[in-house]
């Protein structure tokens, strides 16, 4: 196993974190049970939903796991539920974590912030955040900054010194893990690879696209803006992005098929075209046309594996690469 300042800080064996790609206790527990750190998605849950998700995860693992909150708007009630449930790692994305940090600290939990530049990392360090995620532009899902992983990680590491840095964006196997460790990262934060895990509760059509897509097949922009406006993201090109591009990439209000209801979520909730909602398992309708979040690393994802096996293979392969490259 590869020990780093991050694995020691959170008390895990492997420097691999599964990004909060879905609301799935099974995925999170599988990653944590394999020695990594699973990360729950808490943003779109009610406080009761958070309590249930944390309890379900605790029933499946006694290892550490974390929870992520997107702080584009205030998440005070969710944070209170997270801390009351005893979660010890809280990750913040898409905003200023300062209003929340005292509460995280008072609960004895660790705070992680996703950054897109060295300047932001420096500010996070000054605020007393415990670790930063340096998210490169090639990442899947919502993309905070505009710098690619290869130049971003060394810049962030230089800015924060001893604070653990997690590299996100483009890492899907042990070669990628070894690469970001070489850049100075203390762990990899991996999203797209875990979409093709047996535990990820995504629709079949989404999973098939993730497994078969090439590194050229993603689109970066603000297309899927209903529910989360003005927030750049990376998705697989699909019928919605193709038709929008063919129409000359018109502004919201005059896009092809705007206003169409293309799918229905459990509970009968309508999903309009251009919604930010991805096709999770259990939805019905034209799921291919929804937001198929994925990063450029999708090109090296070729099979669906159990999440625990993904963690173990990533670490074994990184160890082998590092050994092969070691002098002597
Ligand atoms: C389907 C999906 C959903 C995501 N949702 C979130 C989220 O809720 N919060 C967050 O901090 N990051 C989210 N991300 C971004 C990831 O945290 C991470 O930065 C990204 O997946 C890393 O790049 P990779 O996909 O190349 O591994 C999401 C990514 C994907 C693919």
Short mmCIF file of C-alpha atoms and ligand atoms in Angstrom, two decimals:
data_model
loop_
_atom_site.label_atom_id
_atom_site.label_comp_id
_atom_site.label_asym_id
_atom_site.label_seq_id
_atom_site.Cartn_x
_atom_site.Cartn_y
_atom_site.Cartn_z
CA UNK A 1 0.00 0.00 0.00
CA UNK A 2 1.13 3.56 -0.69
CA UNK A 3 1.19 5.72 2.45
CA UNK A 4 0.94 9.51 2.02
CA UNK A 5 0.14 12.55 4.16
CA UNK A 6 -3.49 12.16 3.03
CA UNK A 7 -3.88 8.47 3.86
CA UNK A 8 -2.40 9.19 7.31
CA UNK A 9 -4.63 12.26 7.82
CA UNK A 10 -7.89 10.42 7.16
CA UNK A 11 -6.78 6.98 8.32
CA UNK A 12 -7.10 4.97 5.11
CA UNK A 13 -4.72 2.55 3.38
CA UNK A 14 -4.95 3.60 -0.27
CA UNK A 15 -4.49 7.11 -1.74
CA UNK A 16 -7.69 6.78 -3.79
CA UNK A 17 -10.88 8.75 -3.20
CA UNK A 18 -14.07 8.05 -5.13
CA UNK A 19 -15.57 11.38 -6.16
CA UNK A 20 -19.20 12.05 -5.16
CA UNK A 21 -20.63 10.91 -8.49
CA UNK A 22 -23.89 9.44 -7.19
CA UNK A 23 -25.99 8.96 -4.11
CA UNK A 24 -24.85 5.42 -3.43
CA UNK A 25 -23.96 4.00 -0.01
CA UNK A 26 -22.98 0.74 -1.78
CA UNK A 27 -20.36 2.47 -3.96
CA UNK A 28 -18.97 4.51 -1.07
CA UNK A 29 -18.75 1.50 1.27
CA UNK A 30 -17.11 -0.66 -1.41
CA UNK A 31 -14.39 1.95 -1.96
CA UNK A 32 -13.80 2.41 1.77
CA UNK A 33 -13.79 -1.35 2.40
CA UNK A 34 -11.08 -1.70 -0.28
CA UNK A 35 -8.89 0.76 1.63
CA UNK A 36 -9.77 3.97 -0.24
CA UNK A 37 -12.03 6.80 0.87
CA UNK A 38 -15.59 6.74 -0.46
CA UNK A 39 -17.35 10.08 -0.82
CA UNK A 40 -21.14 10.36 -0.56
CA UNK A 41 -23.09 13.00 -2.47
CA UNK A 42 -25.09 15.00 0.08
CA UNK A 43 -26.05 18.14 -1.81
CA UNK A 44 -29.43 17.13 -3.19
CA UNK A 45 -30.60 15.23 -0.12
CA UNK A 46 -32.78 16.57 2.67
CA UNK A 47 -31.31 16.44 6.19
CA UNK A 48 -33.34 13.23 6.74
CA UNK A 49 -32.01 11.84 3.48
CA UNK A 50 -28.47 12.58 4.62
CA UNK A 51 -29.06 10.78 7.94
CA UNK A 52 -30.41 7.74 6.07
CA UNK A 53 -27.56 7.70 3.52
CA UNK A 54 -24.94 7.96 6.27
CA UNK A 55 -26.61 5.20 8.31
CA UNK A 56 -26.86 2.95 5.25
CA UNK A 57 -23.17 3.50 4.54
CA UNK A 58 -22.22 2.88 8.18
CA UNK A 59 -24.14 -0.40 8.00
CA UNK A 60 -21.90 -1.49 5.10
CA UNK A 61 -18.50 -0.31 6.35
CA UNK A 62 -16.76 0.58 9.58
CA UNK A 63 -14.00 2.37 7.64
CA UNK A 64 -13.84 6.17 7.16
CA UNK A 65 -15.88 7.80 4.40
CA UNK A 66 -16.77 11.38 3.55
CA UNK A 67 -19.63 13.45 2.22
CA UNK A 68 -19.64 16.23 -0.37
CA UNK A 69 -21.66 19.43 -0.43
CA UNK A 70 -21.95 21.74 -3.43
CA UNK A 71 -22.05 25.21 -1.84
CA UNK A 72 -23.40 27.24 -4.76
CA UNK A 73 -26.14 28.04 -2.27
CA UNK A 74 -26.27 27.80 1.56
CA UNK A 75 -26.21 24.23 2.84
CA UNK A 76 -26.47 24.89 6.60
CA UNK A 77 -29.15 22.28 7.29
CA UNK A 78 -27.37 19.62 5.28
CA UNK A 79 -24.07 20.36 7.03
CA UNK A 80 -25.76 20.12 10.43
CA UNK A 81 -27.14 16.69 9.46
CA UNK A 82 -23.74 15.56 8.15
CA UNK A 83 -21.95 16.52 11.37
CA UNK A 84 -24.70 15.19 13.65
CA UNK A 85 -24.44 11.85 11.83
CA UNK A 86 -20.77 11.69 12.78
CA UNK A 87 -19.18 11.98 9.31
CA UNK A 88 -15.54 12.90 9.78
CA UNK A 89 -14.61 14.15 6.29
CA UNK A 90 -16.61 16.94 4.61
CA UNK A 91 -15.76 18.05 1.09
CA UNK A 92 -16.91 21.38 -0.33
CA UNK A 93 -17.28 22.25 -4.03
CA UNK A 94 -18.29 25.35 -5.99
CA UNK A 95 -18.05 28.15 -3.47
CA UNK A 96 -16.53 29.72 -0.38
CA UNK A 97 -16.25 27.25 2.53
CA UNK A 98 -15.41 29.91 5.12
CA UNK A 99 -18.94 30.15 6.64
CA UNK A 100 -18.88 26.40 7.39
CA UNK A 101 -15.36 25.72 8.61
CA UNK A 102 -15.81 26.54 12.32
CA UNK A 103 -18.68 24.05 12.56
CA UNK A 104 -16.69 21.33 10.79
CA UNK A 105 -13.75 21.91 13.14
CA UNK A 106 -15.94 22.02 16.25
CA UNK A 107 -17.34 18.61 15.29
CA UNK A 108 -13.83 17.20 15.03
CA UNK A 109 -14.22 16.62 11.28
CA UNK A 110 -11.83 17.40 8.41
CA UNK A 111 -12.67 19.91 5.66
CA UNK A 112 -11.61 19.48 2.03
CA UNK A 113 -12.09 22.13 -0.67
CA UNK A 114 -11.93 21.67 -4.44
CA UNK A 115 -9.84 24.37 -6.12
CA UNK A 116 -8.91 25.24 -9.69
CA UNK A 117 -5.80 27.37 -9.14
CA UNK A 118 -2.81 27.91 -6.86
CA UNK A 119 -4.25 31.23 -5.65
CA UNK A 120 -7.43 29.52 -4.48
CA UNK A 121 -5.40 26.78 -2.82
CA UNK A 122 -3.37 29.40 -0.95
CA UNK A 123 -6.57 31.03 0.33
CA UNK A 124 -7.93 27.63 1.39
CA UNK A 125 -4.73 26.99 3.35
CA UNK A 126 -5.03 30.39 5.04
CA UNK A 127 -8.62 29.56 6.04
CA UNK A 128 -7.43 26.36 7.71
CA UNK A 129 -8.89 23.81 5.29
CA UNK A 130 -7.30 20.38 5.92
CA UNK A 131 -6.75 19.30 2.28
CA UNK A 132 -7.49 20.56 -1.21
CA UNK A 133 -8.64 18.80 -4.35
CA UNK A 134 -6.89 20.25 -7.42
CA UNK A 135 -9.50 19.63 -10.12
CA UNK A 136 -8.15 19.76 -13.66
CA UNK A 137 -10.13 20.89 -16.69
CA UNK A 138 -10.30 17.38 -18.17
CA UNK A 139 -12.50 16.26 -15.26
CA UNK A 140 -16.01 14.91 -15.68
CA UNK A 141 -19.05 16.55 -14.14
CA UNK A 142 -18.95 20.21 -13.13
CA UNK A 143 -15.55 21.75 -13.69
CA UNK A 144 -14.55 24.60 -11.41
CA UNK A 145 -11.34 25.86 -13.03
CA UNK A 146 -9.71 26.11 -16.42
CA UNK A 147 -6.29 24.55 -15.87
CA UNK A 148 -5.49 20.93 -16.79
CA UNK A 149 -4.38 18.45 -14.12
CA UNK A 150 -0.75 18.17 -15.26
CA UNK A 151 0.13 21.86 -14.73
CA UNK A 152 -2.38 22.41 -11.88
CA UNK A 153 -1.19 19.83 -9.36
CA UNK A 154 2.44 21.00 -9.05
CA UNK A 155 1.29 24.64 -8.84
CA UNK A 156 -1.20 23.82 -6.07
CA UNK A 157 1.34 21.69 -4.21
CA UNK A 158 3.88 24.51 -4.32
CA UNK A 159 1.23 26.91 -2.99
CA UNK A 160 0.16 24.86 0.04
CA UNK A 161 3.35 23.16 1.15
CA UNK A 162 2.68 20.34 3.59
CA UNK A 163 -1.10 20.36 3.25
CA UNK A 164 -2.34 17.23 1.44
CA UNK A 165 -3.28 17.78 -2.20
CA UNK A 166 -5.63 15.45 -4.04
CA UNK A 167 -5.47 15.41 -7.83
CA UNK A 168 -8.74 15.17 -9.77
CA UNK A 169 -9.39 15.01 -13.50
CA UNK A 170 -8.13 12.42 -15.95
CA UNK A 171 -7.12 9.68 -13.50
CA UNK A 172 -8.69 6.31 -14.30
CA UNK A 173 -6.01 3.70 -13.61
CA UNK A 174 -2.77 3.07 -11.75
CA UNK A 175 -0.70 4.88 -14.35
CA UNK A 176 -2.69 8.02 -13.64
CA UNK A 177 -2.33 7.52 -9.89
CA UNK A 178 1.45 7.12 -10.26
CA UNK A 179 1.55 10.20 -12.50
CA UNK A 180 -0.20 12.47 -10.00
CA UNK A 181 1.91 11.14 -7.12
CA UNK A 182 4.94 12.08 -9.24
CA UNK A 183 3.48 15.59 -9.61
CA UNK A 184 3.34 15.97 -5.82
CA UNK A 185 -0.23 14.88 -5.13
CA UNK A 186 -0.99 12.85 -2.00
CA UNK A 187 -4.01 11.02 -3.44
CA UNK A 188 -6.16 10.72 -6.55
CA UNK A 189 -9.81 11.85 -6.53
CA UNK A 190 -11.49 9.76 -9.21
CA UNK A 191 -14.95 10.22 -10.73
CA UNK A 192 -15.42 8.92 -14.25
CA UNK A 193 -13.75 5.53 -13.58
CA UNK A 194 -16.23 4.76 -10.81
CA UNK A 195 -19.22 5.46 -13.08
CA UNK A 196 -18.29 2.11 -14.65
CA UNK A 197 -18.37 0.27 -11.34
CA UNK A 198 -20.92 -2.42 -10.51
CA UNK A 199 -22.18 -0.35 -7.58
CA UNK A 200 -22.73 2.96 -9.43
CA UNK A 201 -26.50 3.33 -9.83
CA UNK A 202 -26.49 4.81 -13.33
CA UNK A 203 -28.80 3.97 -16.23
CA UNK A 204 -27.63 1.22 -18.62
CA UNK A 205 -27.38 3.55 -21.61
CA UNK A 206 -25.09 5.89 -19.62
CA UNK A 207 -22.91 3.00 -18.47
CA UNK A 208 -22.62 1.65 -22.04
CA UNK A 209 -21.53 5.07 -23.30
CA UNK A 210 -18.90 5.40 -20.53
CA UNK A 211 -17.43 2.01 -21.37
CA UNK A 212 -17.34 2.57 -25.14
CA UNK A 213 -16.48 6.31 -25.45
CA UNK A 214 -13.08 7.60 -26.57
CA UNK A 215 -11.07 10.48 -25.12
CA UNK A 216 -12.44 12.72 -27.90
CA UNK A 217 -16.08 12.15 -27.06
CA UNK A 218 -16.64 14.71 -24.27
CA UNK A 219 -18.03 18.22 -24.60
CA UNK A 220 -17.25 21.09 -22.18
CA UNK A 221 -19.72 23.93 -21.75
CA UNK A 222 -22.79 25.19 -19.91
CA UNK A 223 -25.45 23.33 -21.96
CA UNK A 224 -27.12 21.38 -19.16
CA UNK A 225 -28.03 24.45 -17.13
CA UNK A 226 -31.59 23.86 -15.93
CA UNK A 227 -31.30 23.46 -12.16
CA UNK A 228 -27.66 24.61 -12.00
CA UNK A 229 -27.17 27.67 -14.26
CA UNK A 230 -23.88 29.21 -15.46
CA UNK A 231 -21.82 26.24 -14.26
CA UNK A 232 -19.39 24.73 -16.79
CA UNK A 233 -19.39 20.96 -16.98
CA UNK A 234 -18.04 18.10 -19.08
CA UNK A 235 -20.40 15.50 -20.54
CA UNK A 236 -20.37 12.89 -23.27
CA UNK A 237 -21.61 14.29 -26.56
CA UNK A 238 -25.16 13.00 -27.18
CA UNK A 239 -28.27 13.78 -29.20
CA UNK A 240 -28.92 16.95 -27.14
CA UNK A 241 -25.39 18.39 -27.55
CA UNK A 242 -25.24 17.30 -31.22
CA UNK A 243 -28.48 19.08 -32.11
CA UNK A 244 -27.49 22.17 -30.13
CA UNK A 245 -24.09 22.31 -31.87
CA UNK A 246 -25.70 21.71 -35.30
CA UNK A 247 -28.00 24.69 -34.60
CA UNK A 248 -24.96 26.93 -34.02
CA UNK A 249 -24.89 26.66 -30.21
CA UNK A 250 -27.76 29.13 -29.58
CA UNK A 251 -28.35 30.78 -26.21
CA UNK A 252 -30.80 29.43 -23.61
CA UNK A 253 -34.31 30.27 -24.72
CA UNK A 254 -33.74 29.39 -28.36
CA UNK A 255 -32.13 25.97 -28.17
CA UNK A 256 -33.48 22.95 -30.08
CA UNK A 257 -36.05 20.98 -28.13
CA UNK A 258 -36.04 23.39 -25.22
CA UNK A 259 -39.09 22.79 -23.04
CA UNK A 260 -39.36 19.09 -24.04
CA UNK A 261 -39.89 16.74 -21.14
CA UNK A 262 -37.51 13.92 -22.00
CA UNK A 263 -37.63 11.68 -18.92
CA UNK A 264 -39.39 10.98 -15.65
CA UNK A 265 -37.60 10.45 -12.34
CA UNK A 266 -38.96 8.13 -9.62
CA UNK A 267 -41.83 9.87 -7.89
CA UNK A 268 -43.08 11.21 -11.22
CA UNK A 269 -40.72 14.20 -11.42
CA UNK A 270 -40.38 15.49 -14.99
CA UNK A 271 -36.88 16.00 -16.41
CA UNK A 272 -36.70 18.68 -19.13
CA UNK A 273 -34.10 18.63 -21.91
CA UNK A 274 -31.01 20.63 -20.76
CA UNK A 275 -31.65 19.68 -17.11
CA UNK A 276 -28.44 19.21 -15.09
CA UNK A 277 -29.85 15.93 -13.79
CA UNK A 278 -27.93 12.82 -15.01
CA UNK A 279 -29.65 9.52 -15.91
CA UNK A 280 -29.48 7.48 -12.75
CA UNK A 281 -30.97 4.00 -12.54
CA UNK A 282 -34.74 4.09 -12.14
CA UNK A 283 -35.44 6.90 -14.60
CA UNK A 284 -37.58 6.32 -17.68
CA UNK A 285 -37.60 8.13 -21.01
CA UNK A 286 -35.00 9.33 -23.51
CA UNK A 287 -32.10 8.83 -21.10
CA UNK A 288 -29.43 9.09 -23.81
CA UNK A 289 -30.41 12.77 -24.25
CA UNK A 290 -29.74 13.66 -20.60
CA UNK A 291 -26.50 15.03 -19.09
CA UNK A 292 -24.02 12.15 -19.40
CA UNK A 293 -21.25 13.59 -17.19
CA UNK A 294 -17.82 12.12 -17.94
CA UNK A 295 -14.24 13.30 -18.15
CA UNK A 296 -11.64 12.78 -20.86
CA UNK A 297 -10.35 9.74 -18.96
CA UNK A 298 -13.47 7.98 -20.23
CA UNK A 299 -11.28 6.90 -23.17
CA UNK A 300 -9.35 4.51 -20.93
CA UNK A 301 -12.39 3.09 -19.14
CA UNK A 302 -13.22 -0.14 -20.94
CA UNK A 303 -15.13 -2.35 -18.53
CA UNK A 304 -17.48 -2.38 -15.56
CA UNK A 305 -15.74 -3.72 -12.44
CA UNK A 306 -16.60 -3.92 -8.75
CA UNK A 307 -15.54 -0.63 -7.12
CA UNK A 308 -13.28 -2.44 -4.64
CA UNK A 309 -11.42 -4.13 -7.50
CA UNK A 310 -10.96 -0.74 -9.19
CA UNK A 311 -9.31 0.63 -6.04
CA UNK A 312 -7.07 -2.43 -5.58
CA UNK A 313 -5.99 -2.57 -9.24
CA UNK A 314 -5.26 1.15 -9.27
CA UNK A 315 -2.94 0.85 -6.28
CA UNK A 316 -1.23 -2.34 -7.53
CA UNK A 317 -0.66 -0.84 -10.96
CA UNK A 318 0.68 2.42 -9.49
CA UNK A 319 3.08 0.48 -7.28
CA UNK A 320 4.32 -1.51 -10.28
CA UNK A 321 4.78 1.67 -12.36
CA UNK A 322 6.64 3.46 -9.59
CA UNK A 323 8.88 0.42 -9.06
CA UNK A 324 9.61 0.15 -12.78
CA UNK A 325 10.56 3.82 -12.95
CA UNK A 326 12.67 3.79 -9.76
CA UNK A 327 16.40 4.17 -10.34
CA UNK A 328 18.57 1.10 -9.93
C1 LIG B 1 -21.40 12.01 -12.65
C2 LIG B 1 -20.54 12.98 -11.91
C3 LIG B 1 -21.10 13.71 -10.85
C4 LIG B 1 -20.32 14.60 -10.11
N1 LIG B 1 -20.88 15.25 -9.05
C5 LIG B 1 -20.08 15.99 -8.23
C6 LIG B 1 -20.59 16.56 -7.03
O1 LIG B 1 -21.77 16.43 -6.69
N2 LIG B 1 -19.73 17.23 -6.23
C7 LIG B 1 -18.39 17.38 -6.56
O2 LIG B 1 -17.65 17.95 -5.77
N3 LIG B 1 -17.90 16.90 -7.71
C8 LIG B 1 -18.70 16.19 -8.54
N4 LIG B 1 -18.17 15.68 -9.70
C9 LIG B 1 -16.78 15.99 -10.09
C10 LIG B 1 -15.84 15.05 -9.38
O3 LIG B 1 -15.79 15.37 -8.01
C11 LIG B 1 -14.39 15.07 -9.91
O4 LIG B 1 -13.84 16.35 -9.82
C12 LIG B 1 -14.22 14.55 -11.32
O5 LIG B 1 -15.04 13.43 -11.58
C13 LIG B 1 -12.74 14.16 -11.53
O6 LIG B 1 -12.45 13.90 -12.87
P1 LIG B 1 -12.61 12.46 -13.59
O7 LIG B 1 -14.06 12.36 -13.88
O8 LIG B 1 -11.74 12.59 -14.78
O9 LIG B 1 -12.14 11.40 -12.62
C14 LIG B 1 -18.94 14.79 -10.46
C15 LIG B 1 -18.39 14.07 -11.54
C16 LIG B 1 -19.17 13.18 -12.26
C17 LIG B 1 -18.52 12.42 -13.41
#
